[in-house]
PDB file of C-alpha atoms in Angstrom:
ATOM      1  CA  UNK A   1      95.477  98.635  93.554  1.00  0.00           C
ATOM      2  CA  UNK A   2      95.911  96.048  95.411  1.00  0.00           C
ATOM      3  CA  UNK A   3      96.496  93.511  92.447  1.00  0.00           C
ATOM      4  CA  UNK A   4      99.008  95.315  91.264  1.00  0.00           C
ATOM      5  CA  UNK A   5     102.290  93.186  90.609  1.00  0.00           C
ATOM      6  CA  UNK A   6     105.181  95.297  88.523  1.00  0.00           C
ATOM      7  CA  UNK A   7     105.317  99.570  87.406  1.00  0.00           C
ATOM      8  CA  UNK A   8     107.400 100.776  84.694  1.00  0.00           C
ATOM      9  CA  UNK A   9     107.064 104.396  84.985  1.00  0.00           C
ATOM     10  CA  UNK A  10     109.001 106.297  82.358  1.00  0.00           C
ATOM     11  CA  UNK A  11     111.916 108.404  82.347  1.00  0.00           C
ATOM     12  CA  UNK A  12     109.640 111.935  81.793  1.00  0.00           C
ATOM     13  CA  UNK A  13     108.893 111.283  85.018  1.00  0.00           C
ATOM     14  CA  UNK A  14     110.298 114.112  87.369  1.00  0.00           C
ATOM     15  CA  UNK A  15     108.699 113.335  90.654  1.00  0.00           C
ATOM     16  CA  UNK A  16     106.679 110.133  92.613  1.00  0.00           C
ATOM     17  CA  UNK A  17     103.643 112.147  94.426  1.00  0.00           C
ATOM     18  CA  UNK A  18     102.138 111.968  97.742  1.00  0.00           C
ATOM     19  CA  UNK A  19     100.704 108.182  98.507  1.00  0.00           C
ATOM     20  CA  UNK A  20     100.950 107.438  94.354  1.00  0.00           C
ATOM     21  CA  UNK A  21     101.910 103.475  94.942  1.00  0.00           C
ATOM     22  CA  UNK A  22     100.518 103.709  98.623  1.00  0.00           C
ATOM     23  CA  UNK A  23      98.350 100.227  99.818  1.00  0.00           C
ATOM     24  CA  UNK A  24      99.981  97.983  96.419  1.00  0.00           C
ATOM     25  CA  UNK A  25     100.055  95.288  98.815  1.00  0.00           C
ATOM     26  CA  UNK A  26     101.171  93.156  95.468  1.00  0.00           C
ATOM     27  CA  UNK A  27     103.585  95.410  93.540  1.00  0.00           C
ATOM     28  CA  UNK A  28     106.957  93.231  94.096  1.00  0.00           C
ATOM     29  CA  UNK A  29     109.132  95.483  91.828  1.00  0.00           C
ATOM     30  CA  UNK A  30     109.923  98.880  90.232  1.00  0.00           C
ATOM     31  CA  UNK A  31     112.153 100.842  88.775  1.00  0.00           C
ATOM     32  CA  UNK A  32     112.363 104.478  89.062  1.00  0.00           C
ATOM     33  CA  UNK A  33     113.544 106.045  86.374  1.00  0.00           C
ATOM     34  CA  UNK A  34     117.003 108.469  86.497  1.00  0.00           C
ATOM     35  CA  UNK A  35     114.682 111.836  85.701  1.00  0.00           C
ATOM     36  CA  UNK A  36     113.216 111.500  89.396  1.00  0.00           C
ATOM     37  CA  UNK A  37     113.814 114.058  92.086  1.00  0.00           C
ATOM     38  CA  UNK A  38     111.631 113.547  95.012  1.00  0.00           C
ATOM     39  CA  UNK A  39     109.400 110.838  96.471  1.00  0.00           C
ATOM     40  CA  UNK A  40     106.873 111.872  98.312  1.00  0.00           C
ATOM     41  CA  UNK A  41     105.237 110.745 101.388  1.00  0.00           C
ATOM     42  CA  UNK A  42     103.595 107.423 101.765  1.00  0.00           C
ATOM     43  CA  UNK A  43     104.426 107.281  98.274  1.00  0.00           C
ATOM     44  CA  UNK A  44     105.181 103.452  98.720  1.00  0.00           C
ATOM     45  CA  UNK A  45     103.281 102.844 101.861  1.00  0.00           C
ATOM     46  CA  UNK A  46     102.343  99.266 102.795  1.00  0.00           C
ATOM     47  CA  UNK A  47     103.643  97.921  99.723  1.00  0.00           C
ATOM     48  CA  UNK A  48     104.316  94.835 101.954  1.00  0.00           C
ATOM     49  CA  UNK A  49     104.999  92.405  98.819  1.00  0.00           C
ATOM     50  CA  UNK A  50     108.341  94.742  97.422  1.00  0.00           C
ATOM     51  CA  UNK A  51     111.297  92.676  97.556  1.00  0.00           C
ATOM     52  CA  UNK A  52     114.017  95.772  95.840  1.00  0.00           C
ATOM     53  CA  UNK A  53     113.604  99.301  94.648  1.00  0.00           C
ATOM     54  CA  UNK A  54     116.711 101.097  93.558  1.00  0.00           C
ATOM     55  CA  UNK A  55     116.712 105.103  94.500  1.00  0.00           C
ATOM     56  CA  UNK A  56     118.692 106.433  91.572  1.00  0.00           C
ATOM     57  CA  UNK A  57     120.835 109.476  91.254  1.00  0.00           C
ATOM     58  CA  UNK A  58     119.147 112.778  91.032  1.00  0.00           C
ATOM     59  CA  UNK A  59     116.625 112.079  94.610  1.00  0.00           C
ATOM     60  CA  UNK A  60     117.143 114.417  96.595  1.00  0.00           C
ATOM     61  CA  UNK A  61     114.387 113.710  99.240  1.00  0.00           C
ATOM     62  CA  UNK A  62     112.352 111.253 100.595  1.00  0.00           C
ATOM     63  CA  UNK A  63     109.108 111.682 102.388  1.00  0.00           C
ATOM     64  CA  UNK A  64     107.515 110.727 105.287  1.00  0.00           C
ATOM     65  CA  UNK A  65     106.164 107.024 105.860  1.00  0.00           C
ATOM     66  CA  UNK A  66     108.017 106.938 102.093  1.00  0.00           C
ATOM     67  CA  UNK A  67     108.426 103.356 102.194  1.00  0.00           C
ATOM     68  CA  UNK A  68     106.888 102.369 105.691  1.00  0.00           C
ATOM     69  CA  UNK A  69     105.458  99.140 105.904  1.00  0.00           C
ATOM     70  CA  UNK A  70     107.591  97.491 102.949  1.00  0.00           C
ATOM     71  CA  UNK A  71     108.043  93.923 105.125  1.00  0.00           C
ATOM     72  CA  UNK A  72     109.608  92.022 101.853  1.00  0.00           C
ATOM     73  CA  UNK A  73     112.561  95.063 101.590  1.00  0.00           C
ATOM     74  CA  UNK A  74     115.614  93.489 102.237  1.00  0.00           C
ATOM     75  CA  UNK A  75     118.117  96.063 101.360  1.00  0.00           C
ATOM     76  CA  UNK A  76     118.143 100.194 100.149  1.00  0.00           C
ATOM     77  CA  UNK A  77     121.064 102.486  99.583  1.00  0.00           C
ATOM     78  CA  UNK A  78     120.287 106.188  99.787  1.00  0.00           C
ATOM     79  CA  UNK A  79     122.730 108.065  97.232  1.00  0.00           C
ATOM     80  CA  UNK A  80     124.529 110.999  97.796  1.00  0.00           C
ATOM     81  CA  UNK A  81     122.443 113.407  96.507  1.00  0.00           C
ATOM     82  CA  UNK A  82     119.716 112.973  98.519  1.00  0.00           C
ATOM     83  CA  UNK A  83     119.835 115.406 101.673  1.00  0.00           C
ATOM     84  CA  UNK A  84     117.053 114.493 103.608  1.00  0.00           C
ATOM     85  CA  UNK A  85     114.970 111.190 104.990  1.00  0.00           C
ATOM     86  CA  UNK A  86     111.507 111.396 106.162  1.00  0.00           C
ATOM     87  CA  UNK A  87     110.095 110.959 109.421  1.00  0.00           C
ATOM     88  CA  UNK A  88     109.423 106.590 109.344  1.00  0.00           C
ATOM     89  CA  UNK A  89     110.072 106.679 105.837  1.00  0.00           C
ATOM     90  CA  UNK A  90     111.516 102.810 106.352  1.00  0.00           C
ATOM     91  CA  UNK A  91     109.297 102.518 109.082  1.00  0.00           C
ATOM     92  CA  UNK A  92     108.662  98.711 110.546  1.00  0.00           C
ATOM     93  CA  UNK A  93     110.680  97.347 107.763  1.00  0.00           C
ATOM     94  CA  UNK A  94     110.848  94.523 109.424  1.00  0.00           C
ATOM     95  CA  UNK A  95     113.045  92.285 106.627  1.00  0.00           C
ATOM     96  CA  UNK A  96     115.331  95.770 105.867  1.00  0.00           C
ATOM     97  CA  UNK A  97     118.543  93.578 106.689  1.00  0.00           C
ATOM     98  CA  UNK A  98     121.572  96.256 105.236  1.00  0.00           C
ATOM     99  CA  UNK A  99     121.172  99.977 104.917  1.00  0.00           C
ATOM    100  CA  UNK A 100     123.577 102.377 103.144  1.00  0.00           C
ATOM    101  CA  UNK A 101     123.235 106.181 104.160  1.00  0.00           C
ATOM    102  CA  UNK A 102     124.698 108.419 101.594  1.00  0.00           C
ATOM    103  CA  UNK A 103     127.413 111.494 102.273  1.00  0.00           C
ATOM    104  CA  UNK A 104     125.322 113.911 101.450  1.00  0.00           C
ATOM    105  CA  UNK A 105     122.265 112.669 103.837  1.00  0.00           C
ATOM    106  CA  UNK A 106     122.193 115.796 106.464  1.00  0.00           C
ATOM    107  CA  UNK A 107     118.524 115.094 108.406  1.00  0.00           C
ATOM    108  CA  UNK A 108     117.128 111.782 109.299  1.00  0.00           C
ATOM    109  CA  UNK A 109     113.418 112.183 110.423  1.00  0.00           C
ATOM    110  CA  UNK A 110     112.032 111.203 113.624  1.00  0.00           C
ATOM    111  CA  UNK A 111     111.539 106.987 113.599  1.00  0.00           C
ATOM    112  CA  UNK A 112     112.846 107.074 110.326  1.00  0.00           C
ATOM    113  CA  UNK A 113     114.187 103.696 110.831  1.00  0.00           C
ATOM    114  CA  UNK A 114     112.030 101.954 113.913  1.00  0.00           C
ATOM    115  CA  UNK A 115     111.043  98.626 113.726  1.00  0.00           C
ATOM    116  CA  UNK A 116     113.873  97.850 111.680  1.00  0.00           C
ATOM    117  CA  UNK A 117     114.142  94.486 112.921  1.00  0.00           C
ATOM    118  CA  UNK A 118     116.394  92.601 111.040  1.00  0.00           C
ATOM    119  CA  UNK A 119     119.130  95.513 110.286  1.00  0.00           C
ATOM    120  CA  UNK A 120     122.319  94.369 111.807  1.00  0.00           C
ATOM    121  CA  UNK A 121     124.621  97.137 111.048  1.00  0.00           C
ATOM    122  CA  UNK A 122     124.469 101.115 110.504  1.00  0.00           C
ATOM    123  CA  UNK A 123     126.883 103.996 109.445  1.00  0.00           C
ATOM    124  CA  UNK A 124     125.044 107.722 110.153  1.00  0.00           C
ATOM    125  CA  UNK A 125     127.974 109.620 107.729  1.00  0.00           C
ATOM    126  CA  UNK A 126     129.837 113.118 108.604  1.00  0.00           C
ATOM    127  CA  UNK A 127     126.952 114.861 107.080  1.00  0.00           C
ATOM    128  CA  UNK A 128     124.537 114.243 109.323  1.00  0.00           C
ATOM    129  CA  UNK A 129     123.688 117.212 111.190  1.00  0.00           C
ATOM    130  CA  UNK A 130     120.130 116.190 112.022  1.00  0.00           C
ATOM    131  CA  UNK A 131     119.128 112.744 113.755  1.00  0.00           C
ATOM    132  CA  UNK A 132     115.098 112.792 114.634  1.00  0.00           C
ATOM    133  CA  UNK A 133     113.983 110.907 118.166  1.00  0.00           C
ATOM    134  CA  UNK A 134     113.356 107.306 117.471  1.00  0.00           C
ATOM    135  CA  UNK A 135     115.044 107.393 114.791  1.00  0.00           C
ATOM    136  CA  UNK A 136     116.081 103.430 114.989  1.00  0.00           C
ATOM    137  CA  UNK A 137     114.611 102.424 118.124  1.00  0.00           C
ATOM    138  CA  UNK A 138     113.604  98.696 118.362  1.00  0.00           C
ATOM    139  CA  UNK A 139     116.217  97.899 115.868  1.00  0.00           C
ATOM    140  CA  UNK A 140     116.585  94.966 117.741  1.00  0.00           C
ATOM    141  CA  UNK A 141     119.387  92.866 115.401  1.00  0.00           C
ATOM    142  CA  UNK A 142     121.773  95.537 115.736  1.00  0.00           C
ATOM    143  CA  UNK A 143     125.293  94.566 116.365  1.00  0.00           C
ATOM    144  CA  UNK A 144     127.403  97.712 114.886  1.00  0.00           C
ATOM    145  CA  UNK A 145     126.874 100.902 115.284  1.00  0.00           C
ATOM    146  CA  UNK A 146     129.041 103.429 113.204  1.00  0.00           C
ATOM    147  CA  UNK A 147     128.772 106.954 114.225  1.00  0.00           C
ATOM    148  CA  UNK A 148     130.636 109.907 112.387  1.00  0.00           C
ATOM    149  CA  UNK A 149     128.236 112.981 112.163  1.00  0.00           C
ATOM    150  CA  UNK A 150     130.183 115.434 113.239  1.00  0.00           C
ATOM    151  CA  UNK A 151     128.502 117.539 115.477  1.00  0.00           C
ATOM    152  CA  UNK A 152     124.356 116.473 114.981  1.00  0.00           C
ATOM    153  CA  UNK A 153     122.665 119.346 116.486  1.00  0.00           C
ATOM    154  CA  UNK A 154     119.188 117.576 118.283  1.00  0.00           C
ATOM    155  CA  UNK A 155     116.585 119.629 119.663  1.00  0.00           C
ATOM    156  CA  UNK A 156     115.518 118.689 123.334  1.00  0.00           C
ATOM    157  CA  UNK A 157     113.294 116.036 122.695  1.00  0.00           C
ATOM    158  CA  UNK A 158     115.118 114.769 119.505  1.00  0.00           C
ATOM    159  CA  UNK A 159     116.913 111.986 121.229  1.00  0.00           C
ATOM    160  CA  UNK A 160     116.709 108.216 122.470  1.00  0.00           C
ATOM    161  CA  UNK A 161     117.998 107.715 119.166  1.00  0.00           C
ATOM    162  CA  UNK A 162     118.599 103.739 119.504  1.00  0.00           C
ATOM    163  CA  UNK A 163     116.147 102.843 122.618  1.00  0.00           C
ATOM    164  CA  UNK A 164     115.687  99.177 122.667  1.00  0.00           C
ATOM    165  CA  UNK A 165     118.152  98.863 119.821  1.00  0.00           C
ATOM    166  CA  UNK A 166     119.852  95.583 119.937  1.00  0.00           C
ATOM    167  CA  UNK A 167     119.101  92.294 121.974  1.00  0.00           C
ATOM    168  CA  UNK A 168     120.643  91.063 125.334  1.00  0.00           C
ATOM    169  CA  UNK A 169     122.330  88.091 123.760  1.00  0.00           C
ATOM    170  CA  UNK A 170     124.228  89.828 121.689  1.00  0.00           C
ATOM    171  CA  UNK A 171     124.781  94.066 122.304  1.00  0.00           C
ATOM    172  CA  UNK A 172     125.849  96.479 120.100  1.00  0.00           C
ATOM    173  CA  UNK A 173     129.827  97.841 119.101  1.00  0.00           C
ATOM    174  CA  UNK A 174     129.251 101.615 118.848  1.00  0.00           C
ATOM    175  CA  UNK A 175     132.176 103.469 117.255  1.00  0.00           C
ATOM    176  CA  UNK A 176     132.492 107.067 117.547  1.00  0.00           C
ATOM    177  CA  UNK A 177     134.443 108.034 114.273  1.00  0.00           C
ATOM    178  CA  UNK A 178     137.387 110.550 113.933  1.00  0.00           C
ATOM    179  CA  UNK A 179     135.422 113.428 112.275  1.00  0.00           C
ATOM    180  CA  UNK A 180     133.175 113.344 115.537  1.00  0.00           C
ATOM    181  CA  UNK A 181     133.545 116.367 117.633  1.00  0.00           C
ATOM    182  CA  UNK A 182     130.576 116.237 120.019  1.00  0.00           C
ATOM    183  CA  UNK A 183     128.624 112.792 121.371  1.00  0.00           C
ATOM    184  CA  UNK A 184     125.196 114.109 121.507  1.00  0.00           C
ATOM    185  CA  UNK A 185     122.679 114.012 124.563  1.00  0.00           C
ATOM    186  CA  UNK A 186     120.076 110.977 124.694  1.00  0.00           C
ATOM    187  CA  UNK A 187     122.081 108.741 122.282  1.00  0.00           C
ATOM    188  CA  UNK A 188     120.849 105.675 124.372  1.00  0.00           C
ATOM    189  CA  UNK A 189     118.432 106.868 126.476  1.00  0.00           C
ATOM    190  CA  UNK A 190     114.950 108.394 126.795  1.00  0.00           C
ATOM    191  CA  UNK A 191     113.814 111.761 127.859  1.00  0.00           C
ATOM    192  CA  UNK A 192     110.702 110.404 128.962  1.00  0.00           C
ATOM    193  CA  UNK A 193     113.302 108.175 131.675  1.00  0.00           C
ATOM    194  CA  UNK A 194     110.872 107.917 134.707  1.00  0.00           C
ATOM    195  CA  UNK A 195     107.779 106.914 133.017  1.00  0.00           C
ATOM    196  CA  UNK A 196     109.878 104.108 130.883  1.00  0.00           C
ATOM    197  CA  UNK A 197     112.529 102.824 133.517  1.00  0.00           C
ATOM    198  CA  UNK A 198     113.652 100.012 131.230  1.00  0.00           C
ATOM    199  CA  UNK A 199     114.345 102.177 128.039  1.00  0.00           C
ATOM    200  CA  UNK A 200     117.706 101.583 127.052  1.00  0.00           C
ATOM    201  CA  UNK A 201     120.082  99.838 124.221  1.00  0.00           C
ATOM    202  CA  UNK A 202     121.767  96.886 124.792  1.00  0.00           C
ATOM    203  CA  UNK A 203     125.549  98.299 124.557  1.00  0.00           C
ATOM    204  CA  UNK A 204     127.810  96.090 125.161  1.00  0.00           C
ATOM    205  CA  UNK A 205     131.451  98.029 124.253  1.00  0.00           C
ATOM    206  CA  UNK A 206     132.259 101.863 123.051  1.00  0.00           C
ATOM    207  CA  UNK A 207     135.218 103.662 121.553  1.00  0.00           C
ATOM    208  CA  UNK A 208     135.534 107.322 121.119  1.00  0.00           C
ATOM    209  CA  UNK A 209     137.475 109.027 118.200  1.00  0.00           C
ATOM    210  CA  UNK A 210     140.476 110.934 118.919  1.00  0.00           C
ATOM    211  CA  UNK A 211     138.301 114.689 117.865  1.00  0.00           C
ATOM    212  CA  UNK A 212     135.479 114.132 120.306  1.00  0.00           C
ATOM    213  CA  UNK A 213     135.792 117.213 122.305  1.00  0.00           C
ATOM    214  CA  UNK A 214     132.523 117.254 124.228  1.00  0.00           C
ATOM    215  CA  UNK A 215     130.184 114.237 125.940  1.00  0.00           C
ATOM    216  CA  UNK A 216     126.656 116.230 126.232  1.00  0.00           C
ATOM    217  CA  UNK A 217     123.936 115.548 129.028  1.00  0.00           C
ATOM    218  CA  UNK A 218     122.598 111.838 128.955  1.00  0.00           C
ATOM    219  CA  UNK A 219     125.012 111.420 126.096  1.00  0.00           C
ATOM    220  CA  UNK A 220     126.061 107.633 127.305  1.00  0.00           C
ATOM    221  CA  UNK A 221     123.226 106.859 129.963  1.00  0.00           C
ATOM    222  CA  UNK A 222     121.158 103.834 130.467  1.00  0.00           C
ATOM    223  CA  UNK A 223     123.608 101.297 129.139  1.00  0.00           C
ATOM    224  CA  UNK A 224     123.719  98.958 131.527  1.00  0.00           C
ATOM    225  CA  UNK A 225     125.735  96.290 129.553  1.00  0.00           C
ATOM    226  CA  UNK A 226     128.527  98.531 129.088  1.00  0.00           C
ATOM    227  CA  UNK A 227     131.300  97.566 131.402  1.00  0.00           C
ATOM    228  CA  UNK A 228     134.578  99.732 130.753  1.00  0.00           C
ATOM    229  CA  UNK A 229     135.138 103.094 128.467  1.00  0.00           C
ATOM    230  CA  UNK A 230     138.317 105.232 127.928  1.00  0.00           C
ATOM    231  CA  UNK A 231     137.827 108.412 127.343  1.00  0.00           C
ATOM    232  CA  UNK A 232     139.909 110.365 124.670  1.00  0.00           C
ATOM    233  CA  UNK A 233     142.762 113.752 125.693  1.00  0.00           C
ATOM    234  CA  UNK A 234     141.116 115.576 123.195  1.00  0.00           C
ATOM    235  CA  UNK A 235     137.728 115.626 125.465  1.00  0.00           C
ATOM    236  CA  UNK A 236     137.633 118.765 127.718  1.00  0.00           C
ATOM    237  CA  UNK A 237     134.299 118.338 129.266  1.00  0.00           C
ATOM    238  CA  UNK A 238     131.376 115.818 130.146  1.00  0.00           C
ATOM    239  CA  UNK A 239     128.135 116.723 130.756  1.00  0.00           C
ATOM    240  CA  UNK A 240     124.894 116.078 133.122  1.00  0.00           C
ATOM    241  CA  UNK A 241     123.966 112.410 133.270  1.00  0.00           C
ATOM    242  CA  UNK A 242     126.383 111.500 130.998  1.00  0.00           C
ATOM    243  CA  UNK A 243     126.824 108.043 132.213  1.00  0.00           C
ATOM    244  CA  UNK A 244     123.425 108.143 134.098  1.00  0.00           C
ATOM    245  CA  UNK A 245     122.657 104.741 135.435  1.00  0.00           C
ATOM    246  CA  UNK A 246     125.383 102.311 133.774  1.00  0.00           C
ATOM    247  CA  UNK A 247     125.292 100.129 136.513  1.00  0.00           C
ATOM    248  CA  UNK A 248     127.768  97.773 134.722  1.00  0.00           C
ATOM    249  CA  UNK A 249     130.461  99.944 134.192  1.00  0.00           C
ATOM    250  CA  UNK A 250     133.473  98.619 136.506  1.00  0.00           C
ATOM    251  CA  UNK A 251     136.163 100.767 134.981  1.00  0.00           C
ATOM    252  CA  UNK A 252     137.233 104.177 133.043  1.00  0.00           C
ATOM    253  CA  UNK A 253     139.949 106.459 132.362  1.00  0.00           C
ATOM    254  CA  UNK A 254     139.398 110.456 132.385  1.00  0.00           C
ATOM    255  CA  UNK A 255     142.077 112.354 131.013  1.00  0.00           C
ATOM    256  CA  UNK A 256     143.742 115.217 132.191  1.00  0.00           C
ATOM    257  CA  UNK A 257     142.104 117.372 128.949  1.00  0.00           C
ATOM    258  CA  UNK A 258     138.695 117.144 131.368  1.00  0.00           C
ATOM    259  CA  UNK A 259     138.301 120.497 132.698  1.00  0.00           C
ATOM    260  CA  UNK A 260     134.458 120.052 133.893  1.00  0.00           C
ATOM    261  CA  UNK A 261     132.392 117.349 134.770  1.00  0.00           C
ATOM    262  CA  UNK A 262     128.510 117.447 135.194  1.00  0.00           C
ATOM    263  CA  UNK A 263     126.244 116.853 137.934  1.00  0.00           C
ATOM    264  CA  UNK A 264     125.361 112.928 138.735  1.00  0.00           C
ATOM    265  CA  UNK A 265     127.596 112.263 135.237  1.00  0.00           C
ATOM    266  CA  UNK A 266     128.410 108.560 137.353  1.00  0.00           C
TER     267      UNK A 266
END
């Protein structure tokens, strides 16, 4: 329906099905009603003319490719209640310039996020215990990262979280929150290393809460930018790779907490 311009769907409305506004290449606008519970996947796909859509209270997922392909979105806040986000359900949102990830978000789905373009700034909250691979890569106008899942648990090949996030000119802030406990492997980096040499973020400074116990394998690899790090007394040990080919890095400070360090960690 491509011709399309404005919905008002009313409040008996309980749930947005599978591709329903998929391909409205005109729709600029709607509201969804408080009543809602899920949207499903590619539910708003390609709606590349929506400028705002307000996820109210009550959503407590949203599907894959959700709202992939919505160029004109500028801005979305996930509330609390919803628990999970789709694989690329904001996928190559390319005008998506502020994000705000509820508390009570605990998965976000493999390239949830890529192509996000124009997003400068991210928080992943405590309740993440989920990130998928991809999940923001070629965010490319990221300056801040704020990370405070606790302890995500990623599968092997869930990882290179932020590849090719930011730009060279201007490099990313990563903070590592108090509530984090473990830095999780392939933050930075890919898994797929030798057959994409150059995959990295542009990281340009990180600090490291005071509860981080544990740096995993590949945790902090491939940032070449990075150029100095202190490491926290409450971290006891750091994995395989965990610096793996920072070829900036001119300086850093292990504490005496470190009781193991990995093979070819520098």
């Amino acid at each position: 329906c491509t011709s399309l311009t404005s919905v008002t769907i009313p409040d008996s409305v309980t749930s947005i099905g599978n591709c329903a506004f998929s391909g409205c290449s005109g729709l600029t606008s709607i509201t969804i009603p408080e009543g809602v519970t899920s949207i499903g996947s590619w539910a708003f796909f390609d709606c590349s003319s929506l400028t705002s859509i307000t996820i109210p209270e009550g959503v407590t997922s949203i599907g894959d490719y959700a709202f992939s392909g919505c160029s004109s979105l500028t801005s979305i806040t996930i509330p609390n209640c919803v628990t999970s986000i789709g694989s690329d359900a904001f996928y190559e949102c390319s005008g998506l310039a502020s994000v705000k990830i509820g508390n009570g978000v605990e998965s976000i789905g493999h390239a949830a996020f890529t192509g996000c373009s124009s997003l400068t700034d991210i928080t992943i909250p405590e309740s993440v215990t989920s990130i998928g691979d991809l999940a923001f890569v070629r965010c490319t106008g990221l300056t801040s990262i704020h990370y405070n899942a606790k302890s995500a648990s990623l599968r092997p090949f869930d990882s290179g979280i932020f590849n090719y996030a930011g730009s060279a000119s201007g490099g990313i802030e990563v903070i590592f929150g108090d509530s984090v406990e473990t830095i999780p492997a392939h933050l930075f980096s890919s898994p797929y290393y030798p057959l994409y040499p150059d995959c990295h973020a542009f990281i340009k400074s990180i600090t490291i809460g005071s509860n981080v116990t544990s740096i995993e394998e590949y945790a902090l690899s491939d940032c070449p930018d990075l150029t100095n790090i202190t490491i926290p007394d409450s971290v006891t040990s750091i994995g395989d790779h965990a610096f793996y080919h920072c070829s900036g890095l001119t300086s850093i400070t292990i504490p005496d907490s470190v009781t193991s360090i990995g093979d070819y960690t520098f």
